[in-house]
Coordinates of C-alpha atoms in Angstrom, one line a residue:
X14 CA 42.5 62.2 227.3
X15 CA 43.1 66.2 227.0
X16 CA 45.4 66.3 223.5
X17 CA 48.8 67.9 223.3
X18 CA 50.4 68.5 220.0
X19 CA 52.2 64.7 220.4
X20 CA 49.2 62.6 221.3
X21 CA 46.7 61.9 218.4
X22 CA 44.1 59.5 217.6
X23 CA 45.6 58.0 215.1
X24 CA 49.3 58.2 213.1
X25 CA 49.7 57.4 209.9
X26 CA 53.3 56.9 208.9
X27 CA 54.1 57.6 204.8
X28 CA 52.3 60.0 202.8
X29 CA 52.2 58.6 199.6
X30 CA 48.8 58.0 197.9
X31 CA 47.3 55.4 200.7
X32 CA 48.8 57.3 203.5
X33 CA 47.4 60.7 202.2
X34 CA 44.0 59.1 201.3
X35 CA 43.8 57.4 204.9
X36 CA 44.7 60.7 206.6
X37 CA 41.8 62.4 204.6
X38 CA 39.1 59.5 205.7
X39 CA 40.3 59.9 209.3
X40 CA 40.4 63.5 209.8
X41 CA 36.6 63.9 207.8
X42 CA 35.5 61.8 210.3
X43 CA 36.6 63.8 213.0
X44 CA 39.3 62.1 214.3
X45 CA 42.8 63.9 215.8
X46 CA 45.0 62.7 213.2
X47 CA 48.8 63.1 212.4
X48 CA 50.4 61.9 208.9
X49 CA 54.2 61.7 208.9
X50 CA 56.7 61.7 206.1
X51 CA 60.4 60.5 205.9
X52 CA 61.0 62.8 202.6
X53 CA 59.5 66.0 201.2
X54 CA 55.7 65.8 200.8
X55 CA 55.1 65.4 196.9
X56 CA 58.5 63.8 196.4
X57 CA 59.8 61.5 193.4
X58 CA 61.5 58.6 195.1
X59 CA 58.8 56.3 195.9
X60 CA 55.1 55.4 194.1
X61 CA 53.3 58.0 193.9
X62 CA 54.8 60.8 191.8
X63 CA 54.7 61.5 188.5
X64 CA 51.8 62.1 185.7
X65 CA 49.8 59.6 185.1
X66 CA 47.9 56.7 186.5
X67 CA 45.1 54.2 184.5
X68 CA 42.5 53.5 186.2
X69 CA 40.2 50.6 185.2
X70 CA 37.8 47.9 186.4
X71 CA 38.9 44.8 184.8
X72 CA 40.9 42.5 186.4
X73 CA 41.4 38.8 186.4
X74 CA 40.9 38.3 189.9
X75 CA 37.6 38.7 191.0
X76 CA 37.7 41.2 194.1
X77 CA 39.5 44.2 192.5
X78 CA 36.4 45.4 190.4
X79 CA 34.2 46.0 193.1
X80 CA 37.0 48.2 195.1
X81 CA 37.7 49.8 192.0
X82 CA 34.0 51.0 190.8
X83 CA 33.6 52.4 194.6
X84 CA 37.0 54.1 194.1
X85 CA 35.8 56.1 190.7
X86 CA 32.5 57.5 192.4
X87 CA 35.2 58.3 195.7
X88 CA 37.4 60.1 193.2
X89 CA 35.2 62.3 191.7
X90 CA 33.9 63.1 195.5
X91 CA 36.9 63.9 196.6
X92 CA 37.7 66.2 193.4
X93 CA 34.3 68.3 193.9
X94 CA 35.4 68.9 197.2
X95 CA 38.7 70.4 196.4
X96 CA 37.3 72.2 193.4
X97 CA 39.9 70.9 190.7
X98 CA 39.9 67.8 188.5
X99 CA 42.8 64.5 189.3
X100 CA 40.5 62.1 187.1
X101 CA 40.1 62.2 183.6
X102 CA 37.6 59.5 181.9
X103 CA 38.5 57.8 179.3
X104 CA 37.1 53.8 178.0
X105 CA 39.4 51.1 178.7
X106 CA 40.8 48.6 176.3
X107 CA 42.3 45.2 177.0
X108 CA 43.7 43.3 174.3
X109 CA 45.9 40.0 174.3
X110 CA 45.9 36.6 172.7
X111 CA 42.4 34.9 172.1
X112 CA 43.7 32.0 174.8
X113 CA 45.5 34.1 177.2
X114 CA 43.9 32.9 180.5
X115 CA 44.4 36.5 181.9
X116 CA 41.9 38.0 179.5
X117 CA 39.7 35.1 179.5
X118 CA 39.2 35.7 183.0
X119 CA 38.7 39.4 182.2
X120 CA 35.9 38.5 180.5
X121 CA 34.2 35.9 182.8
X122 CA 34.6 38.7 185.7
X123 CA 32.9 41.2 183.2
X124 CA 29.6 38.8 182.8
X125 CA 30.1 37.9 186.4
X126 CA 30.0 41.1 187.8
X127 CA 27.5 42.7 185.1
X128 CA 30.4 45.0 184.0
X129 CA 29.2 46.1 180.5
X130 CA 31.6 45.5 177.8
X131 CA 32.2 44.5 174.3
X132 CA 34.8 41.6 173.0
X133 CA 35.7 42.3 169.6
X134 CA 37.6 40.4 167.3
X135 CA 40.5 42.5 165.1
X136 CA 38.1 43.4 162.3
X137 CA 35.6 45.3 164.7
X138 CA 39.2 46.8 166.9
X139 CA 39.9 48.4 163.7
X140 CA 36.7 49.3 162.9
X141 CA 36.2 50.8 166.1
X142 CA 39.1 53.0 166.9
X143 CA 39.4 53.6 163.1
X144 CA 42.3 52.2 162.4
X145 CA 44.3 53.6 165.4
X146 CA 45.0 50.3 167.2
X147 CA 45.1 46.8 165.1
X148 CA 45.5 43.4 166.4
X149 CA 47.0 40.1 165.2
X150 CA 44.3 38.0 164.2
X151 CA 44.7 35.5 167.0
X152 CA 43.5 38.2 169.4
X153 CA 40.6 39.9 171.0
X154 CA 40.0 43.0 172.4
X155 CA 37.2 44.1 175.4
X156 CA 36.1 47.2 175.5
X157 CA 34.6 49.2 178.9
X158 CA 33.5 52.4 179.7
X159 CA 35.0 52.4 182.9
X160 CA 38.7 53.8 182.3
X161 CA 40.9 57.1 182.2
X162 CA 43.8 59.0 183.8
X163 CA 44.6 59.9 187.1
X164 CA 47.6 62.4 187.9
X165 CA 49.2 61.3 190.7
X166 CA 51.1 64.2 192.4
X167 CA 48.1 66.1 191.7
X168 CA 45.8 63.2 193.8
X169 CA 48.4 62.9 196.3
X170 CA 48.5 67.0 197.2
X171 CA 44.5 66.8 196.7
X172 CA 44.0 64.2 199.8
X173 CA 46.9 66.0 202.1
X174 CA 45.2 69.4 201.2
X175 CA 41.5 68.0 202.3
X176 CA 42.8 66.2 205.1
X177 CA 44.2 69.3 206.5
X178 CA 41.4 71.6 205.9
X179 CA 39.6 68.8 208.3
X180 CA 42.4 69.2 211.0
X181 CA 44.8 67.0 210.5
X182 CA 48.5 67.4 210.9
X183 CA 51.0 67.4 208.8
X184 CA 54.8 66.9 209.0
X185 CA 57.2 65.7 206.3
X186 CA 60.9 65.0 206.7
X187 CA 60.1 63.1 209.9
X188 CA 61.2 59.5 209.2
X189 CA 60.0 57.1 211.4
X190 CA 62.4 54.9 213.4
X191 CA 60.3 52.8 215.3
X192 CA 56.9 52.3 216.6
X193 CA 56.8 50.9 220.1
X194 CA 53.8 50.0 222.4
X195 CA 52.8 51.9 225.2
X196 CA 52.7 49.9 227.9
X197 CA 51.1 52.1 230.8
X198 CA 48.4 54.2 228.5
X199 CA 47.8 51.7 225.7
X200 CA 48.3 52.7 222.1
X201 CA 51.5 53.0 220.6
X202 CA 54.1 55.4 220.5
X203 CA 55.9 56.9 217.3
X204 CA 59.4 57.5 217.3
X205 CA 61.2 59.5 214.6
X206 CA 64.6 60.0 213.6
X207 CA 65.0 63.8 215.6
X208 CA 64.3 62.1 218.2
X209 CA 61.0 63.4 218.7
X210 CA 58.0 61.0 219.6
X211 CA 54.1 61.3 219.3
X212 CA 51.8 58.7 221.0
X213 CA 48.8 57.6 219.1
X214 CA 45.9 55.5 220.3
X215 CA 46.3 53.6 216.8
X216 CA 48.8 53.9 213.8
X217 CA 48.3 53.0 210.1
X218 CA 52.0 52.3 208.3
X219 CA 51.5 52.8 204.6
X220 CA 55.2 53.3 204.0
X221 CA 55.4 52.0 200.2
X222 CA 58.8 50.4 199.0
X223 CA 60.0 51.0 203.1
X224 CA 57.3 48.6 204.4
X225 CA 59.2 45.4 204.6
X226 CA 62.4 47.1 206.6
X227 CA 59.8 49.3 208.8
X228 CA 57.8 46.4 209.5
X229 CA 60.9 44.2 209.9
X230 CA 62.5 47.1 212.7
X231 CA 59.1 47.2 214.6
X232 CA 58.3 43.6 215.4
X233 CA 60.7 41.3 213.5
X234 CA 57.6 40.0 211.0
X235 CA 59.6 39.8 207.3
X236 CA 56.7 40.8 205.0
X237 CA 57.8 39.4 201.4
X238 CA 57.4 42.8 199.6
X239 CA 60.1 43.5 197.2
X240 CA 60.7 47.0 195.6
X241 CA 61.0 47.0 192.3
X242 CA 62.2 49.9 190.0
X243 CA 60.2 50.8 186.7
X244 CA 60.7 53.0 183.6
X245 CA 57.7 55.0 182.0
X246 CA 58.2 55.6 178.5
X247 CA 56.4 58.5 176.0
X248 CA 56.5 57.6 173.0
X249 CA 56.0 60.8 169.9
X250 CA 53.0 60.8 167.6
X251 CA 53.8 61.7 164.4
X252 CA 52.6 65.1 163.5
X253 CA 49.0 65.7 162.0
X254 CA 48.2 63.0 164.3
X255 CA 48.2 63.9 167.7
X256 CA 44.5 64.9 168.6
X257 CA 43.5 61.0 167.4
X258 CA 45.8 59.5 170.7
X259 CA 44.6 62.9 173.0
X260 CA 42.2 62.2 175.7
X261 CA 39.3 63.6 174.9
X262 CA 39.2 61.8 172.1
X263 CA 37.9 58.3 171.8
X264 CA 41.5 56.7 172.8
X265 CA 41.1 54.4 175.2
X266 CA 43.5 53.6 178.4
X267 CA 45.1 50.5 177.5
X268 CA 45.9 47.2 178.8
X269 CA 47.9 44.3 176.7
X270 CA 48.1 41.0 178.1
X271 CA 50.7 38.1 177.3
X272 CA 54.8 38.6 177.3
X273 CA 55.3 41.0 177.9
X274 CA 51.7 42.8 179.9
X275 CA 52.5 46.3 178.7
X276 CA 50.2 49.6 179.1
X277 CA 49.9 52.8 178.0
X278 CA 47.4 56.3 178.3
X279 CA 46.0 58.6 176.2
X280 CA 47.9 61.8 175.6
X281 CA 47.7 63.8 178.4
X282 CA 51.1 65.2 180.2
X283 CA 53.0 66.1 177.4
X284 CA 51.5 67.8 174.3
X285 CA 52.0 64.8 171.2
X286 CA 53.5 62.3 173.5
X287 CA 51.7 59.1 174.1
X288 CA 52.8 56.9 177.3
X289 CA 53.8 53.2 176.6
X290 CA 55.3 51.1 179.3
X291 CA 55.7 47.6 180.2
X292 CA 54.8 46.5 183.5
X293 CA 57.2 45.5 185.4
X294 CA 60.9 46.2 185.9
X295 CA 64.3 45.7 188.1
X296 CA 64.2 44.6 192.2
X297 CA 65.9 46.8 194.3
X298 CA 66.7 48.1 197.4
X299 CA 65.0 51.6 198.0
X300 CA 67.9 53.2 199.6
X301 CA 70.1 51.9 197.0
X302 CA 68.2 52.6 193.7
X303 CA 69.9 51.6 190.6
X304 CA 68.2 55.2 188.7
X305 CA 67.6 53.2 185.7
X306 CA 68.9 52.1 183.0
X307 CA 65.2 51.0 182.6
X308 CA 63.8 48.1 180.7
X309 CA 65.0 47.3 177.3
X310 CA 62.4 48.9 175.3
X311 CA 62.8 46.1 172.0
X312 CA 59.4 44.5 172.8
X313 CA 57.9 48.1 173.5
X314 CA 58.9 48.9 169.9
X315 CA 57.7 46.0 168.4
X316 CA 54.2 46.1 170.1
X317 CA 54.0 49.9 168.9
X318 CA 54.7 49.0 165.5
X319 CA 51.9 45.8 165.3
X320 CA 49.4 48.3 167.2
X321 CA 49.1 51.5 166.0
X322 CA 49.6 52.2 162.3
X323 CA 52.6 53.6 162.2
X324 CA 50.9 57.0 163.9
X325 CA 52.9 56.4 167.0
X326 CA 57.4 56.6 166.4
X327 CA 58.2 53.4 167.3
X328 CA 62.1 54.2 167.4
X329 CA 62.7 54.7 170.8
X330 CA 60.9 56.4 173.7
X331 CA 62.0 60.4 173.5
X332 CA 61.3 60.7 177.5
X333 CA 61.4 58.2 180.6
X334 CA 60.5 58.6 184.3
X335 CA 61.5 56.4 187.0
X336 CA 59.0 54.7 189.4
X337 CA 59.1 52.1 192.6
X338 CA 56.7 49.4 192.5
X339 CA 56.2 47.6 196.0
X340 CA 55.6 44.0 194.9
X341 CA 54.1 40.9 196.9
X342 CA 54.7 37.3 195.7
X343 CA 51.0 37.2 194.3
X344 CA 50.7 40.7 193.5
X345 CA 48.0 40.9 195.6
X346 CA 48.1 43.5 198.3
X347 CA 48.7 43.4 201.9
X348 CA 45.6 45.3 204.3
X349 CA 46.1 43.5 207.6
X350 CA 46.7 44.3 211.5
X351 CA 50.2 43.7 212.2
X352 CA 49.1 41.8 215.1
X353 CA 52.0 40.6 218.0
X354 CA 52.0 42.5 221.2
X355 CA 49.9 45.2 219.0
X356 CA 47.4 43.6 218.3
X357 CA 45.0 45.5 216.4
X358 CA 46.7 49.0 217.6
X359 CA 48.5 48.9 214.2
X360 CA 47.3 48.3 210.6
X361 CA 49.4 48.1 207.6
X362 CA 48.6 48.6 203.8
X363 CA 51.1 48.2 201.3
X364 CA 52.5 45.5 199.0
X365 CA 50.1 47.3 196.2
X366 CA 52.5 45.7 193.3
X367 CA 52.2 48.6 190.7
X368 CA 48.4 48.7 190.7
X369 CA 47.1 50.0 193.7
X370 CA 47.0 53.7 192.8
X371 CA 43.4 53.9 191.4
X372 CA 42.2 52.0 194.2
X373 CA 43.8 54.7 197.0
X374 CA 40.3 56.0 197.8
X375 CA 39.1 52.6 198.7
X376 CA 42.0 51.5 200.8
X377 CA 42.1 54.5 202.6
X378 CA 38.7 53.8 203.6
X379 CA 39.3 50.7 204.8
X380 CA 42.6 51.7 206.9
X381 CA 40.4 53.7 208.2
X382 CA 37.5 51.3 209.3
X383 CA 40.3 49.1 210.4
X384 CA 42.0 51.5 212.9
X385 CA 38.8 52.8 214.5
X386 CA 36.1 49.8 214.0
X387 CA 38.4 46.8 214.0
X388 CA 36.7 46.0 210.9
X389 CA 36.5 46.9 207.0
X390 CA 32.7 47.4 205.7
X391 CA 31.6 46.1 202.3
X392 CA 34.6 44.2 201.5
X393 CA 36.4 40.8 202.1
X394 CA 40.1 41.4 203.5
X395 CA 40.5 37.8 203.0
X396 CA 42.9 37.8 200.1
X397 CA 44.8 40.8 201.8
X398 CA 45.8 39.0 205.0
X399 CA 49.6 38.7 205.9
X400 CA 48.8 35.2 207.4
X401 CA 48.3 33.9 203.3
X402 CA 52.6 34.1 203.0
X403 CA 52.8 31.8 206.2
X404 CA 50.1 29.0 204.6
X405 CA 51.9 29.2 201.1
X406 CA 55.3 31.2 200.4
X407 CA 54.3 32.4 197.1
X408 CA 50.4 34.4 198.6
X409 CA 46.8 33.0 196.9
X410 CA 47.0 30.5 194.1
X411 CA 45.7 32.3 190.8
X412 CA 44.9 30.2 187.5
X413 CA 46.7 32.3 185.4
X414 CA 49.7 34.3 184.0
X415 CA 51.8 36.7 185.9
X416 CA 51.2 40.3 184.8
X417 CA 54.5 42.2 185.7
X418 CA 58.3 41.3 184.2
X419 CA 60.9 40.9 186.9
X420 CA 64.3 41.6 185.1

């Protein structure tokens, strides 16, 4: 088919971090591609803004690791080709009750995978980080080299930027309305709230905290993915001490497991500020955002005063940022063909539950594979499919304790 400027190989709809990274795979592969978005490009009301994402390779479930180790080496591709750095390395430290099945399974996916890594009792966590993060004594802390910072506006502007210097398209404030099968040429056409409409062979929806009501509109399938709205706190260092907690240092990215799971990043952002937050936070409707208040920060303050020495101000956080999460039942993420009359014309991503951003190199890849292959290389989709909420409501069974606090 001779192209216009409305007919594309493939459409991606939401260009957040999976819809820019999926844009950039297509378009390096040569493919006509067109990436859409309902809001500015580099806006703050959905999942990808802000300053600051951890990345790290341990995980209790046993099928993130792999996607995230391919992701690190994809990241620091992607950065060489746009000449400026999104990924800062740091180690990564997860800490939590000895028995906390979470971290147990950490640890068996570590040995499991060969993932190098050191388990260290309080004694050797103090020794190690010189006295800059402490335990209780019925804890144990595993220590990996494979950790750091991403900045996540940055990332985001890095994959639109390389997906248009490989010809793709790019259009923002275009929200889509609907996306309805062609019947007479195949493929799909996109239809956007101007009125306007653009026909792709295949379409990728990677709309974030819009999935569910997107999805709902186009072919009456109610994914369970809930937004959720989240506070990022920065906490102050106290002065004389801020190059200890900087990254660069030997600070680690952090992960702490039990009630609440709460994380936090080296200094990085803002100059003598250290970011603290717990996971998790306040359902909502993305249309209808509360804007805070946030979660109450009274276990954040006690788990900064038990970790840190009394180097970190534990009196309340002195900035906060707002954040959507996109949550599934089994926080697990959804990487599926919508199926129905589409078939495999239309493959969604999304239901990435406050965890997905490190991976967005990865699952970009495989939205790719999926919308010009049919299928993903290297990787098992099983545990991403949308059919696991029709077999059991609440997605796959996991031996262990939920990671993010509804409130």
């Amino acid at each position: 088919m001779e192209y216009s400027s409305h007919h594309f190989d493939v459409i991606v709809v939401g260009a957040g971090i999976m819809g820019s990274s999926t844009a950039y795979q297509l378009a390096k592969r040569g493919q006509r591609t067109l990436l859409l978005e309902q809001f500015d490009f580099l806006h703050h009301r959905g999942s990808s803004h802000g300053e600051s994402r951890t990345i790290r390779a341990t995980y209790p479930e046993d099928y993130y690791s792999d996607m995230v180790m391919e992701s690190s080496q994809s990241w620091e591709q992607a950065q060489s080709e746009i000449g400026y750095k999104v990924y800062f390395k740091a180690q990564q430290f997860d800490m939590g009750p000895s028995d906390n099945k979470s971290l147990q399974s950490v640890i068996s996916n570590c040995e499991r995978k060969s993932l190098p890594h050191q388990v260290l009792d309080g004694q050797q966590v103090a020794d190690r980080f010189s006295g800059r993060i402490n335990i209780p004594e019925s804890w144990i802390g595993v220590l990996t080299e494979v950790g750091g910072v991403i900045k996540p506006t940055k990332a985001v502007s890095m994959f639109q930027a390389l997906a248009f210097q490989k010809g793709a398209v790019l259009r923002d404030n275009m929200e889509v309305k609907n996306i309805v099968k062609d019947e007479a040429r195949g493929g799909v056409n996109v239809v956007v709230a101007n009125g306007e409409e653009y026909w792709g062979k295949k379409c990728v929806v990677t709309a974030g905290a819009w999935m569910s009501k997107l999805v709902k509109t186009v072919s009456g399938l109610e994914l369970p993915i809930q937004a959720l709205e989240t506070s990022v706190c920065y906490w102050r260092i106290k002065e004389g001490h801020e190059a200890k907690f900087a990254i660069g240092s030997d600070f680690p990215t952090l992960a702490s497991y039990g009630e609440p799971y709460i994380y936090g990043t080296p200094s990085l952002e803002f100059p003598g500020l250290i970011k603290i937050a717990v996971h998790g936070g306040y359902t909502c409707d993305p249309d209808k955002r509360p804007w805070g208040p946030g979660i109450p920060s009274d276990s954040m303050k006690e788990w900064i005063e038990g970790r840190f020495s009394g180097l970190v101000d534990y009196g309340g956080p002195v900035a906060t940022q707002l954040c959507m999460y996109s949550m599934t039942p089994d926080g697990d993420f959804v990487i599926d063909f919508l199926g129905g009359e589409f078939g495999k014309d239309v493959v969604v991503g999304g239901g990435f539950s406050g965890h997905g951003f490190k991976m967005a190199p990865v699952v970009g890849r495989i939205l790719a594979d999926l919308a010009l292959s049919g299928e993903a290389k290297g990787v098992d989709l099983k545990h991403f499919r949308i059919q696991r909420f029709q077999e059991n409501p609440k997605g796959n069974v996991k031996d262990y304790e939920d990671q993010v606090t509804l409130i």
